[in-house]
Coordinates of N, CA and C in Angstrom, one line a residue:
X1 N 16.2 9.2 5.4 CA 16.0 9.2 6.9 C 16.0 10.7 7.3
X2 N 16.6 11.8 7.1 CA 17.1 12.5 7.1 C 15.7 13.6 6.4
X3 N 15.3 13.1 5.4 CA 13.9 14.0 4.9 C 12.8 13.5 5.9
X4 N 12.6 12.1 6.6 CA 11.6 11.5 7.0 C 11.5 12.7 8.8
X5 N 12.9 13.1 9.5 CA 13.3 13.6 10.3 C 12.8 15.2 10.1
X6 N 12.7 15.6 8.7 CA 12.3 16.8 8.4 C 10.9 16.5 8.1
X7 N 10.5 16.2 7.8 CA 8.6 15.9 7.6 C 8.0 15.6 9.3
X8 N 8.7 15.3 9.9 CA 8.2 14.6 11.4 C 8.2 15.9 12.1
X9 N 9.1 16.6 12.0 CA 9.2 18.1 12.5 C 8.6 19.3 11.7
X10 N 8.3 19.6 10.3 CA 7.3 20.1 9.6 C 5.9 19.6 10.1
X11 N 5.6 18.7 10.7 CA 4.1 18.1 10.2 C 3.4 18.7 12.0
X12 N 4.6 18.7 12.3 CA 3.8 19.2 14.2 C 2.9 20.9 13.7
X13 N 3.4 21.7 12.4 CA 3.2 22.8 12.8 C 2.4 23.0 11.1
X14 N 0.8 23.4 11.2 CA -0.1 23.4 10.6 C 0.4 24.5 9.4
X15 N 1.2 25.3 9.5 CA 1.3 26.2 8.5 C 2.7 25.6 7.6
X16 N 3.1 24.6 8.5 CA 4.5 24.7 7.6 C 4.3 22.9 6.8
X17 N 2.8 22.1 7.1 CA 2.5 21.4 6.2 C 2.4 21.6 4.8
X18 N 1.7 22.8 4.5 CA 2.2 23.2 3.2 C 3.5 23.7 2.7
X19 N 4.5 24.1 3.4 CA 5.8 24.1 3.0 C 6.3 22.9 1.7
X20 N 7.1 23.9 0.8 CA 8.0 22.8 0.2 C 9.0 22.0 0.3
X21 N 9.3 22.2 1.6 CA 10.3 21.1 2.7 C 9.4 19.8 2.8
X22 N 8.2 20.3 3.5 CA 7.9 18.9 4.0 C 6.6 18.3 2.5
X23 N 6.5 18.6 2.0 CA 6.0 18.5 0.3 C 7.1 17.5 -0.2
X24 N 8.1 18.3 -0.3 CA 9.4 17.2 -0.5 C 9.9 15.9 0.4
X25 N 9.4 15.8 1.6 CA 9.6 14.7 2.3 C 9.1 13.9 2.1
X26 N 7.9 14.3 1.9 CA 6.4 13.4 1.3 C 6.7 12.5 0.6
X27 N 7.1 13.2 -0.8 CA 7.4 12.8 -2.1 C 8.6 11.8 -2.0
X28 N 9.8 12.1 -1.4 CA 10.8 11.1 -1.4 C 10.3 9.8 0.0
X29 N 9.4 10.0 0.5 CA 8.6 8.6 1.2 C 8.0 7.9 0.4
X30 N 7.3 8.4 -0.4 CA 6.2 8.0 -1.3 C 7.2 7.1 -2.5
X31 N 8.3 7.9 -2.5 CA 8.7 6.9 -3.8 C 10.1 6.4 -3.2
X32 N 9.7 5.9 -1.9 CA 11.1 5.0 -1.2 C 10.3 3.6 -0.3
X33 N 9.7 2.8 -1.1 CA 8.9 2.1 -0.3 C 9.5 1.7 1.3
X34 N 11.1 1.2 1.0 CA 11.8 0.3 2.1 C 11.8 1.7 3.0
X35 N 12.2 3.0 2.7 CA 12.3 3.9 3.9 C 10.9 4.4 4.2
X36 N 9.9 4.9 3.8 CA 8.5 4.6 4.4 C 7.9 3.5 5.6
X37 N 8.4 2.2 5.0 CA 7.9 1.3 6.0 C 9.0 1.2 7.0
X38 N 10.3 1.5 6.8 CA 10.9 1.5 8.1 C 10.7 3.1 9.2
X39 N 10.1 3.8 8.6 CA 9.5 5.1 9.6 C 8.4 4.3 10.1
X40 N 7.4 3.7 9.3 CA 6.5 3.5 10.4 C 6.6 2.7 11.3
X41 N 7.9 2.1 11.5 CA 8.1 0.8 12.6 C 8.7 1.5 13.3
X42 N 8.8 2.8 14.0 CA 9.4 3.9 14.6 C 8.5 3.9 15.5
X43 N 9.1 3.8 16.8 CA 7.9 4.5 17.9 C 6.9 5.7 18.1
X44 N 7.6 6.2 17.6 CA 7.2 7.6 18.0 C 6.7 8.5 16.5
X45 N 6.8 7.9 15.7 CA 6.7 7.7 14.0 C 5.4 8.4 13.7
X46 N 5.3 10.0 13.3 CA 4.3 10.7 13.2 C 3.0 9.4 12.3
X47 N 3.5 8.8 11.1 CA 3.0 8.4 10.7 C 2.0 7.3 11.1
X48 N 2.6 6.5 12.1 CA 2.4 5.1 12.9 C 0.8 6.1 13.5
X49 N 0.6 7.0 14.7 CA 0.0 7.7 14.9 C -1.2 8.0 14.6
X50 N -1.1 8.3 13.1 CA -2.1 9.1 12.3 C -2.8 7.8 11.6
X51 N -2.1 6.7 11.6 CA -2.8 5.0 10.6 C -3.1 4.5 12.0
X52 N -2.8 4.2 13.2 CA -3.3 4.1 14.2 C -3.3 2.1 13.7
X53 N -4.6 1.5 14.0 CA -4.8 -0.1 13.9 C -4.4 -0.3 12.5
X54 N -4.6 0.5 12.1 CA -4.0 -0.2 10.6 C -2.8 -0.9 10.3
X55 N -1.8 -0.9 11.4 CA -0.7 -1.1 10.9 C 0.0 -2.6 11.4
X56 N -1.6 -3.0 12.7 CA -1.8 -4.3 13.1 C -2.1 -5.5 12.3
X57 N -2.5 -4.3 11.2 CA -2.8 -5.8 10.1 C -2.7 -6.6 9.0
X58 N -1.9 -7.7 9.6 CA -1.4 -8.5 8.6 C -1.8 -8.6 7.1
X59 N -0.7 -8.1 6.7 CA -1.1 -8.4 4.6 C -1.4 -9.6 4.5
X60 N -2.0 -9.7 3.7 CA -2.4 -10.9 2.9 C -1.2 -12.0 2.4
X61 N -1.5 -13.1 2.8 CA -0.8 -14.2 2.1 C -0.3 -14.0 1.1
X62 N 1.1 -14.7 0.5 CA 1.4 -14.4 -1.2 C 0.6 -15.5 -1.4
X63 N 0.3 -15.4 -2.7 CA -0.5 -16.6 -3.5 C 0.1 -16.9 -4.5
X64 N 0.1 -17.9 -5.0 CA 1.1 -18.5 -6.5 C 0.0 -18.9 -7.4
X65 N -1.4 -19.4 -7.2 CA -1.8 -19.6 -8.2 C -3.0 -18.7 -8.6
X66 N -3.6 -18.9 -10.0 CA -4.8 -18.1 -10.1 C -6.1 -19.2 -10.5
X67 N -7.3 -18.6 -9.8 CA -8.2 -19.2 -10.1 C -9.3 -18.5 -11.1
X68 N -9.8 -19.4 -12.2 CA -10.2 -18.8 -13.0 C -11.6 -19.3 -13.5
X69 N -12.2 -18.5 -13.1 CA -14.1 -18.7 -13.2 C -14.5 -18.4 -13.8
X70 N -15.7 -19.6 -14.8 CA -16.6 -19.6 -15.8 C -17.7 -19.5 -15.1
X71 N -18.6 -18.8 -15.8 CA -19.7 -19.3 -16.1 C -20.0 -20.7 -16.1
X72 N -21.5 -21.0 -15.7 CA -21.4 -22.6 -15.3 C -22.2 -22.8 -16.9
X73 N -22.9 -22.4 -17.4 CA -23.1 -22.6 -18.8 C -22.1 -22.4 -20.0
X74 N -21.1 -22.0 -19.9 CA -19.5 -22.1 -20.8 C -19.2 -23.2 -19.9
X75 N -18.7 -23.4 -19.1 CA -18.6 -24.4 -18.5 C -19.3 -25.9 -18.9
X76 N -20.0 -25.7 -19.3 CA -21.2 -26.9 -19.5 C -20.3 -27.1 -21.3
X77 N -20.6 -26.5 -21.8 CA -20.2 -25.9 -23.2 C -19.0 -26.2 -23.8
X78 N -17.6 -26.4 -22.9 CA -16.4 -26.8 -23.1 C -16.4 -28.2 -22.8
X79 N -17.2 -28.6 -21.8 CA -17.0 -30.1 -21.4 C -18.1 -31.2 -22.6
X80 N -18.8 -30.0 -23.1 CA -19.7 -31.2 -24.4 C -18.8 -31.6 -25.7
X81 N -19.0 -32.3 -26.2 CA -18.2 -32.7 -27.7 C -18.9 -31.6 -28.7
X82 N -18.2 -31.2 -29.5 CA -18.1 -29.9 -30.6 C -19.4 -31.0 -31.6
X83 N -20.4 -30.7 -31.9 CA -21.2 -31.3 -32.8 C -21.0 -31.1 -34.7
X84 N -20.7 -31.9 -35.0 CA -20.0 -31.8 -36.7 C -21.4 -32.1 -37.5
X85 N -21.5 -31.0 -37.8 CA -22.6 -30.6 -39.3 C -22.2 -31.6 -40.4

């Protein structure tokens, strides 16, 4: 929280984007999924800002199964009886 507060205030000022402060903010966002996504539910959340509509939109459904597509000629191929020479 505390790096995310430091990158929000790094990021107003174009020279100090390259800093290794806010380089380092980056990097501990990047590899903190839960504190990432709770910055961007932040009002005022430089990040929220900069993704703009993107963040209107709903993920995708979980899915549990997989579907798994042949060819309709293998298809054809598995459903015939194996022919014995």
């Amino acid at each position: 929280r505390e790096k995310f507060s430091e990158a929000k205030r790094l990021s107003m000022d174009g020279k100090l984007r390259q800093s290794k402060q806010f380089q380092d903010a980056l990097e501990v966002l990047s590899s903190n999924k839960d504190l990432f996504l709770k910055c961007l539910q932040e009002p005022d959340s430089i990040f929220s800002e900069h993704l703009g509509g993107w963040l209107s939109v709903p993920p995708p459904p979980d899915t549990r199964r997989i579907t798994v597509l042949l060819p309709s000629k293998a298809a054809d191929d598995c459903s015939s009886p194996v022919a014995a020479n």
